[in-house]
Short mmCIF file of C-alpha atoms and ligand atoms in Angstrom, two decimals:
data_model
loop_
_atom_site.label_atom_id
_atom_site.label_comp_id
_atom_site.label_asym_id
_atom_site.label_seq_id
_atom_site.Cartn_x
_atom_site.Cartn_y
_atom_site.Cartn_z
CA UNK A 1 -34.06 40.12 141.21
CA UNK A 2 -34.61 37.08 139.75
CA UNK A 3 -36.11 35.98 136.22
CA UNK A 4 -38.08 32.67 134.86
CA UNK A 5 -36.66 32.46 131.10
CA UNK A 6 -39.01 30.35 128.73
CA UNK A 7 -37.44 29.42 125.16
CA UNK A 8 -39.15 27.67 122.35
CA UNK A 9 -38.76 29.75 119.21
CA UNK A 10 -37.15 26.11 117.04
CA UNK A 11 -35.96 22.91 118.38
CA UNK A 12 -35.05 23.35 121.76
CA UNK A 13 -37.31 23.62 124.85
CA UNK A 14 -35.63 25.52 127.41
CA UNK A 15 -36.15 27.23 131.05
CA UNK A 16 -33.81 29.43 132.99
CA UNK A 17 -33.71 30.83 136.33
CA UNK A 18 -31.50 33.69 136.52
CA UNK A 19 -30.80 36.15 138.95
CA UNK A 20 -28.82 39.80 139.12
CA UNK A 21 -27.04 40.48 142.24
CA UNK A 22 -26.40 44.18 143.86
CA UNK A 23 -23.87 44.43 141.65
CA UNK A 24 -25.61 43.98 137.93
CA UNK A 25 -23.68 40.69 137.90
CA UNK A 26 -25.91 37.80 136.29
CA UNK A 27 -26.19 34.78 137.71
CA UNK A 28 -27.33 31.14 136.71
CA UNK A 29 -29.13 29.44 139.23
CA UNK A 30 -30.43 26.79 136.66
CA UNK A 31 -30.48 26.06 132.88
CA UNK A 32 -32.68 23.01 131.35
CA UNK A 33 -32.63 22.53 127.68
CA UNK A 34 -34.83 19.49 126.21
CA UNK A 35 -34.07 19.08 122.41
CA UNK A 36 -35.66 17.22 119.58
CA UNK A 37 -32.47 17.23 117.65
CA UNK A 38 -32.78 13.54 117.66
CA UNK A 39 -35.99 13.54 115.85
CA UNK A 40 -34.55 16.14 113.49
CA UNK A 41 -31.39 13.95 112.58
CA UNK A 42 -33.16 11.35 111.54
CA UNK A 43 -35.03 13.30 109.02
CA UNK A 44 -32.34 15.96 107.99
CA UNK A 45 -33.95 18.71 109.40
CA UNK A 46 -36.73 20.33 111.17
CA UNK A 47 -40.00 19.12 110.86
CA UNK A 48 -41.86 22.00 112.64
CA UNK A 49 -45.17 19.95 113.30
CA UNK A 50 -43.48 17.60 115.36
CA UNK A 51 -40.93 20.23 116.83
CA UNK A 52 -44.08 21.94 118.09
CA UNK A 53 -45.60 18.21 119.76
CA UNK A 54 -42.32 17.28 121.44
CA UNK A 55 -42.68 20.83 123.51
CA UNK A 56 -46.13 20.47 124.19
CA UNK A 57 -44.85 17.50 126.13
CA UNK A 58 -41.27 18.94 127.28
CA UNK A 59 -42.56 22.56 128.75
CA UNK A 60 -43.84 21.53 132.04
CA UNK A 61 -41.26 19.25 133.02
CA UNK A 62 -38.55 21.30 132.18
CA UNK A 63 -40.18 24.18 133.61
CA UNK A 64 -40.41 22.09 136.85
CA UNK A 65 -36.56 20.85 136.65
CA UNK A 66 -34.91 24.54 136.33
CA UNK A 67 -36.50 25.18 139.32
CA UNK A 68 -35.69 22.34 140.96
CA UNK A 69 -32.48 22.77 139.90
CA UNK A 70 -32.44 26.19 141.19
CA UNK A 71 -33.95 25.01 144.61
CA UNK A 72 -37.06 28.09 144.35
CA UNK A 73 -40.11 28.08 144.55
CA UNK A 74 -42.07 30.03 141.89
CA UNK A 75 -43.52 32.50 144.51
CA UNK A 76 -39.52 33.97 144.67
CA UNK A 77 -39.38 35.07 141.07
CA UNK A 78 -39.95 37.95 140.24
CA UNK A 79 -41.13 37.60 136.72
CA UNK A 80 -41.18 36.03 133.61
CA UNK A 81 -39.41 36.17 130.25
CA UNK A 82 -40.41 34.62 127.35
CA UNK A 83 -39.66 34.56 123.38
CA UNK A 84 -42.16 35.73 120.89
CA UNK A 85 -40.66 35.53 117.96
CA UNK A 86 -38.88 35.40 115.35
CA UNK A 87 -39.14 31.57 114.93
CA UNK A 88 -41.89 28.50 114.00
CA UNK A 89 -45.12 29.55 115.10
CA UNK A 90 -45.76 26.31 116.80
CA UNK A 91 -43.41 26.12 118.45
CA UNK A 92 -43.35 30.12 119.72
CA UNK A 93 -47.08 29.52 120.65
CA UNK A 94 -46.08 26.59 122.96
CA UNK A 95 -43.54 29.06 125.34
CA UNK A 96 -45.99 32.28 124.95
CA UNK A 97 -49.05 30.94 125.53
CA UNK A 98 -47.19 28.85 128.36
CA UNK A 99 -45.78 31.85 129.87
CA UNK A 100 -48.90 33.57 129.42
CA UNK A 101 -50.61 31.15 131.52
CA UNK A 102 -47.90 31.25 134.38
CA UNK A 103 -47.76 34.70 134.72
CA UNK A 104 -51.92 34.76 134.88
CA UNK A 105 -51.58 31.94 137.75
CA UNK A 106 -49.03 33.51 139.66
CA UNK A 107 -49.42 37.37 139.22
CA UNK A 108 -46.18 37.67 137.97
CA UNK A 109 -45.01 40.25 135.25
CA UNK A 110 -44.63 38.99 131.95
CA UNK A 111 -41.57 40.15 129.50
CA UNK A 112 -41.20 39.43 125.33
CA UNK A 113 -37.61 39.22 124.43
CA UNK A 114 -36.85 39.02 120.89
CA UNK A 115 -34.68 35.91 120.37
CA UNK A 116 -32.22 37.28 118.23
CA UNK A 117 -31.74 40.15 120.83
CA UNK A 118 -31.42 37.28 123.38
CA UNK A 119 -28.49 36.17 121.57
CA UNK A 120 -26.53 39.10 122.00
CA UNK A 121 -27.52 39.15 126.07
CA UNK A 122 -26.01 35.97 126.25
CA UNK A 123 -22.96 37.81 126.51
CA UNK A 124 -24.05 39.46 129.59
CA UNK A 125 -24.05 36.14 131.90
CA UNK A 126 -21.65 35.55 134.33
CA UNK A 127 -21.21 39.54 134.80
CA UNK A 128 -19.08 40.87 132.01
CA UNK A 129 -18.69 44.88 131.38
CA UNK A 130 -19.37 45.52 128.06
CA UNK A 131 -18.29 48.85 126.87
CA UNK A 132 -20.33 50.33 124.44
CA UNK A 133 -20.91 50.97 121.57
CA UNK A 134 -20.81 47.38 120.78
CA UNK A 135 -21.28 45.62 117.55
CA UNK A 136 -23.30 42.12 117.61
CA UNK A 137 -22.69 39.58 115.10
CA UNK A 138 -25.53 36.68 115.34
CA UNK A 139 -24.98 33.65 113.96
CA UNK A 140 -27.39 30.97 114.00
CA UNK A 141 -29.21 28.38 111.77
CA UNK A 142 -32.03 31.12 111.08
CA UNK A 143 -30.36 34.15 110.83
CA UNK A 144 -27.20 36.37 110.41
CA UNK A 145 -27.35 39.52 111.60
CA UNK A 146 -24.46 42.80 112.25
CA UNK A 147 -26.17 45.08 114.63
CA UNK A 148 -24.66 48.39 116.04
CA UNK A 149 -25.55 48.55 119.94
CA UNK A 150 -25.25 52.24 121.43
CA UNK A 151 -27.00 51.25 124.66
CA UNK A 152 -29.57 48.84 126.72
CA UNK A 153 -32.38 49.40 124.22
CA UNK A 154 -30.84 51.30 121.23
CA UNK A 155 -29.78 49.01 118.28
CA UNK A 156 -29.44 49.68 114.90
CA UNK A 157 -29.14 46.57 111.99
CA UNK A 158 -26.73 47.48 109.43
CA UNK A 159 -26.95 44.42 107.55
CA UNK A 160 -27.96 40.72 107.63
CA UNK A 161 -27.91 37.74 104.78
CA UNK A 162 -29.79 38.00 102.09
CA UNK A 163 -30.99 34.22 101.14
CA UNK A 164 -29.42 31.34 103.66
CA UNK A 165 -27.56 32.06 107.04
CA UNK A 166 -24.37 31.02 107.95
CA UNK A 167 -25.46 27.80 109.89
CA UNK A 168 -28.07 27.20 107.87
CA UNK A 169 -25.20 27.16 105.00
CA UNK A 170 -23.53 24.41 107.41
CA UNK A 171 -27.00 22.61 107.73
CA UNK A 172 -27.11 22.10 103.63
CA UNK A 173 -23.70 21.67 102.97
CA UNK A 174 -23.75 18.97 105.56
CA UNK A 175 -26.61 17.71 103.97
CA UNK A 176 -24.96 17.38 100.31
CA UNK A 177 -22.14 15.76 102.28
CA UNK A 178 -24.89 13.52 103.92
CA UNK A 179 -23.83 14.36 107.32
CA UNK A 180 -26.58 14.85 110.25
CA UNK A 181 -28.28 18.00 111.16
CA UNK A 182 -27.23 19.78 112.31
CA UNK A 183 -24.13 19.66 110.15
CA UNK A 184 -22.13 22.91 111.95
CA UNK A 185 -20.37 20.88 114.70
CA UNK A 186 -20.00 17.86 112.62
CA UNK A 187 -17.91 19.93 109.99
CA UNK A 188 -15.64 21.75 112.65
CA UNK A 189 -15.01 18.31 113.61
CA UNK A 190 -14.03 17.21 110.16
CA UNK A 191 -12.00 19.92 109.17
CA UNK A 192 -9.59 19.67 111.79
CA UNK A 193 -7.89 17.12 109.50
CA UNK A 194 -8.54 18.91 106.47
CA UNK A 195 -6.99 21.34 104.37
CA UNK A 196 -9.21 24.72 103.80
CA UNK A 197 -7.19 25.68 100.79
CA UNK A 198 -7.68 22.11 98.89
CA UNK A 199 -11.57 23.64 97.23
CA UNK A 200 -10.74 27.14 96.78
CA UNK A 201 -14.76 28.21 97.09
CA UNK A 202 -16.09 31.30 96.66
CA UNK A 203 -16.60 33.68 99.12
CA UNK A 204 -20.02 35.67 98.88
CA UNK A 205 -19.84 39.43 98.63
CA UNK A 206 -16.59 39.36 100.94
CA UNK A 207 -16.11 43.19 98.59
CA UNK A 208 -19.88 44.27 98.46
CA UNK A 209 -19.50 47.90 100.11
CA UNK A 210 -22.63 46.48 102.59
CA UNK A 211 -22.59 44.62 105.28
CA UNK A 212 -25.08 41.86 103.89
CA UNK A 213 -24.24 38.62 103.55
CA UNK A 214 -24.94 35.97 101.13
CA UNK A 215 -24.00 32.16 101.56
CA UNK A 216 -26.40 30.15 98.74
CA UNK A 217 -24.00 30.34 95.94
CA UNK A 218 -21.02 28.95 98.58
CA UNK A 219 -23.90 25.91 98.52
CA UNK A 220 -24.19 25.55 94.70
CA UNK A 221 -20.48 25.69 94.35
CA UNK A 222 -20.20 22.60 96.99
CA UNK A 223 -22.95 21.40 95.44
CA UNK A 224 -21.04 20.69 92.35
CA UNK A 225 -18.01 19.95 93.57
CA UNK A 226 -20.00 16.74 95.18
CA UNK A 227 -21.51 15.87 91.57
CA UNK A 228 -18.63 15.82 90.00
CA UNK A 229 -17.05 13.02 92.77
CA UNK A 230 -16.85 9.69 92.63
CA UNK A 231 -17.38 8.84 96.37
CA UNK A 232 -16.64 11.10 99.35
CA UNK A 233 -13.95 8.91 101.33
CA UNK A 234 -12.79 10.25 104.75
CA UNK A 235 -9.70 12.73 102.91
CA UNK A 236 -12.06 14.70 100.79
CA UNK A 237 -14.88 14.97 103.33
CA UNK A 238 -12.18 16.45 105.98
CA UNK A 239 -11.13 18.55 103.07
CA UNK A 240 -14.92 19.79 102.00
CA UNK A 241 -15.36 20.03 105.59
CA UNK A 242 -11.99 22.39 106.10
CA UNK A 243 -12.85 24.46 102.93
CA UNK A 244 -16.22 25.29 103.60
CA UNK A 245 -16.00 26.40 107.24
CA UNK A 246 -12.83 28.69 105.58
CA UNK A 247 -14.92 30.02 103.51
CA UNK A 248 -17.96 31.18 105.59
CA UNK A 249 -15.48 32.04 108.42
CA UNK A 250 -13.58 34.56 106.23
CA UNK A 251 -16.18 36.32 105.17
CA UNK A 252 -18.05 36.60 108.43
CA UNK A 253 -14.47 38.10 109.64
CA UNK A 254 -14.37 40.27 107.04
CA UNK A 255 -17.35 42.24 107.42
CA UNK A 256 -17.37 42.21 111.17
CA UNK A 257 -14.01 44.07 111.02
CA UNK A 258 -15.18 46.37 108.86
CA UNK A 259 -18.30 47.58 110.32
CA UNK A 260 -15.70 47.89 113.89
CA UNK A 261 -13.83 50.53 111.66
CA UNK A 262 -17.12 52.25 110.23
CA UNK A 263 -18.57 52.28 113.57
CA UNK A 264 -15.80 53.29 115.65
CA UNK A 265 -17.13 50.63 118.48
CA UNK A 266 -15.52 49.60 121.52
CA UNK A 267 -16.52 45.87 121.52
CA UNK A 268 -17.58 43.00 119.46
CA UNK A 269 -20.49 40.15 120.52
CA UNK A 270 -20.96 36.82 119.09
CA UNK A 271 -23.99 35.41 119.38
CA UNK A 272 -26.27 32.15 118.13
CA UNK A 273 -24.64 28.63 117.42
CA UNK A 274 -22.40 29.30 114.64
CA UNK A 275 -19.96 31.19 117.27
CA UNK A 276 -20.08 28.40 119.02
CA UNK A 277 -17.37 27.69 116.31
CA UNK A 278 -13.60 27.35 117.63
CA UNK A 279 -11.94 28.09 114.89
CA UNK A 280 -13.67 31.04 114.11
CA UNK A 281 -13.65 32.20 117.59
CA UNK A 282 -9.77 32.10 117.44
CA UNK A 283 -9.63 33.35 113.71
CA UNK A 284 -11.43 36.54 114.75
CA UNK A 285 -9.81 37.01 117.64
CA UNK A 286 -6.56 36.93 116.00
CA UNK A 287 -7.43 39.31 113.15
CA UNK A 288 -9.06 41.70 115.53
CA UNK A 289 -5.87 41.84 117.89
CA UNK A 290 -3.63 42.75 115.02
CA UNK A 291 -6.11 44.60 112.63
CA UNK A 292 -7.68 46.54 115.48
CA UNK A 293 -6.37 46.23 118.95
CA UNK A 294 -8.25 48.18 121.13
CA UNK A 295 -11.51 46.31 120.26
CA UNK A 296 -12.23 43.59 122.84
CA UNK A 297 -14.29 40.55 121.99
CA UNK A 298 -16.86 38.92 123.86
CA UNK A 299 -18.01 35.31 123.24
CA UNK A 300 -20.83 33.78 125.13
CA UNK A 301 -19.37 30.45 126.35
CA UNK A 302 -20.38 27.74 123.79
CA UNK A 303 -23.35 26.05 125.60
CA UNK A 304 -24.78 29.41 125.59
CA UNK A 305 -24.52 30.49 122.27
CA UNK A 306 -26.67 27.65 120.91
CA UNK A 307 -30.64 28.34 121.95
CA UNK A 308 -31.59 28.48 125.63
CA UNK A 309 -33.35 30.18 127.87
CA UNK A 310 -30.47 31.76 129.86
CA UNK A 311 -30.30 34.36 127.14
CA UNK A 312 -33.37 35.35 127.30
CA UNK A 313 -33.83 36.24 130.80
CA UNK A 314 -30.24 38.02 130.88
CA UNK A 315 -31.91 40.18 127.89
CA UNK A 316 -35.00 40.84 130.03
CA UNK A 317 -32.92 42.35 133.05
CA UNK A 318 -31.67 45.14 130.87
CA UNK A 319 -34.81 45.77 128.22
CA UNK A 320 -37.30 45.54 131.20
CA UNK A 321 -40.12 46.08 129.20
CA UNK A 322 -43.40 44.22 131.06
CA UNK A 323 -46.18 43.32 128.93
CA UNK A 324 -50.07 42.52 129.78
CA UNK A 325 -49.59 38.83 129.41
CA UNK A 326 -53.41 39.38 126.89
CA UNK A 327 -51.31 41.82 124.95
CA UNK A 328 -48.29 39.77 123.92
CA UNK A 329 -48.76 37.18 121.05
CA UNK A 330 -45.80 34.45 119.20
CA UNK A 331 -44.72 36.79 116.21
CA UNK A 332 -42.74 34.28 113.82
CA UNK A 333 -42.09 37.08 111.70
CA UNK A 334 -40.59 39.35 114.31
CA UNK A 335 -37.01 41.15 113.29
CA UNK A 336 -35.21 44.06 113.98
CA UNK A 337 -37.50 47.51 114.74
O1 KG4 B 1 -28.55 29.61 117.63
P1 KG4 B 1 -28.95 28.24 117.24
O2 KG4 B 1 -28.91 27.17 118.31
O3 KG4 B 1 -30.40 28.18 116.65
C1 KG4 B 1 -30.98 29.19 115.89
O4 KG4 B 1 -31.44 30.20 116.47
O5 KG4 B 1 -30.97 28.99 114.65
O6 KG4 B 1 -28.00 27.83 116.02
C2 KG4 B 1 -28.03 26.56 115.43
C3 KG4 B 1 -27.09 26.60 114.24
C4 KG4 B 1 -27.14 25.33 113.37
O7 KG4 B 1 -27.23 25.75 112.02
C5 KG4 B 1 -25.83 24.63 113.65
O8 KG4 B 1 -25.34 23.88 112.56
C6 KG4 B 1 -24.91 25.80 113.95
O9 KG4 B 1 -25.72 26.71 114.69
N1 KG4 B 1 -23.76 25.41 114.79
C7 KG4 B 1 -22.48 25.45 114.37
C8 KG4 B 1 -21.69 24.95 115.44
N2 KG4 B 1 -22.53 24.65 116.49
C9 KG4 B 1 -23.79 24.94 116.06
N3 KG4 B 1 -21.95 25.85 113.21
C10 KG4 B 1 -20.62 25.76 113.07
N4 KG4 B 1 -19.80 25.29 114.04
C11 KG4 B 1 -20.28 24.87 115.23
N5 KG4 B 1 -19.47 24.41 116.19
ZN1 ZN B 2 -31.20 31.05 118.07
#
């Protein structure tokens, strides 16, 4: 079987052909992402009006390239999966009505995936066995999420953040250290020469008894750290740099190992951009093997934790849940059931 994936819900504009074998295994045949992040750089963020125009003109072309790349026709899929939400209305209307159109045109079934459910499914590429229950961290500019999966279908959210998200908290941080967005990758980089213990920040409800998050007040305290500088030379931004990602990493590690214990699961899944992070890839891993070693970890690899369409055609194989194409509409708003 073989699935058209259509992404759009932010910056990126991204198609995916992907196809399960006899054996459940899921396969790439192609995977075009088009971004806007260039745009976005220059202006410190997202500017959703003119996220939205750049994939009005990306869609069809990149459509066109995955399956090129793929070397398919259309008439061999066997349908289509697109996301309706959450993100930018804009830009979600771009992909949906898109896919709406395609699957019209070529009488093929249509699938919504959630995006942040796509995140978790990116774990599922390339034929892993996931042994349930599982327990999904997402981490992305938008949103951070701990969900308990049971099954295919059956997740419950036990907690998420309450004002910013971790990469989001990367995004502004960078920001007040005038770095480009997005700032995530840009401070791993840094604080590789750094020292996370030189700004002893705070950690946000690393003790609440919940498994919410909170990352503005990590912000503020950055924030005036900066004020109180004279200039940031290249030792104190490696240092902000090392601090900070300490800081958010710690805390993300501490309430992920918790809910393992409270939830008795089997497996842990990172998903969305911020676990595209090294360090706290190998920081969790470590405090999982020796905290709790009979969890196993599973880490989508890094170009697929960040948005793209791969993800969300892996999520429609196993939440197969076809839509009338004049039924489904973008749904920026769109969360957890
Ligand atoms: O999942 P994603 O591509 O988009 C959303 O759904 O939001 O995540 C983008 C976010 C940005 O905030 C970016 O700064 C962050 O992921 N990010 C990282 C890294 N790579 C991307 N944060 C920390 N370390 C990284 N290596
Ligand atoms: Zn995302």
């Amino acid at each position: 079987m073989r699935i058209l994936g259509i992404e759009t819900s932010c910056d990126e504009t991204a198609a995916a052909i992907v196809e399960r074998d006899s054996h459940s295994r899921i396969k790439l045949l192609s995977n075009v992402i088009s971004t806007s992040m260039g745009l976005h750089a220059k202006t410190g963020g997202i500017i959703p009006e003119q996220a939205a125009r750049q994939q009005i003109k990306y869609m069809l072309p990149v459509i066109n390239q995955a399956f090129s790349d793929a070397h398919i026709q259309p008439e061999t899929i066997d349908a289509i999966a697109v996301t309706y939400g959450p993100g930018l209305i804009g830009s979600l209307l771009v992909g949906v009505e898109t896919a709406k159109t395609l699957a019209y045109c070529w009488k093929k079934p249509l699938i919504p995936v959630n995006h942040l459910i796509g995140h978790i499914y990116a774990n599922f590429i390339h034929g892993h066995d996931i042994p349930f229950p599982a327990l999904a961290l997402i981490v992305s500019g938008g949103h951070t999420d701990l969900v308990v999966l049971k099954d295919h279908g059956k997740l419950d959210w036990i907690g998420g953040t309450r004002d910013d998200a971790a990469g989001e908290a990367f995004d502004k941080i960078g920001r007040l250290m005038r770095l480009r967005y997005p700032a995530g990758p840009l401070i791993e980089r840094l604080a590789k020469k750094g020292d996370p213990k030189m700004f002893p920040f705070p950690r946000p409800m690393i003790g609440s008894g919940d498994f919410d998050f909170s990352f503005s007040g990590l912000k503020t305290a950055v924030f005036n750290e900066i004020k109180m500088m004279k200039q940031l030379d290249s030792k104190t931004m490696a240092n902000l740099s090392a601090s900070v990602q300490q800081a958010i990493i710690d805390v993300l590690i501490k309430k992920t190992l918790k809910a393992v214990k409270k939830y008795n699961v089997k497996s842990i899944l990172l998903g969305g951009g911020v676990a595209a992070n090294q360090k706290f890839r190998d920081e969790l891993a470590l405090n999982t093997k020796y905290l709790i070693p009979n969890t196993e970890i599973f880490v989508p690899q890094k170009s697929l934790c960040t948005d793209n369409a791969a993800m969300i055609a892996a999520s429609a194989f196993f939440n197969n849940k076809e839509v009338d194409w004049r039924k489904i509409t973008a749904n920026p708003e769109l969360y957890f059931d």
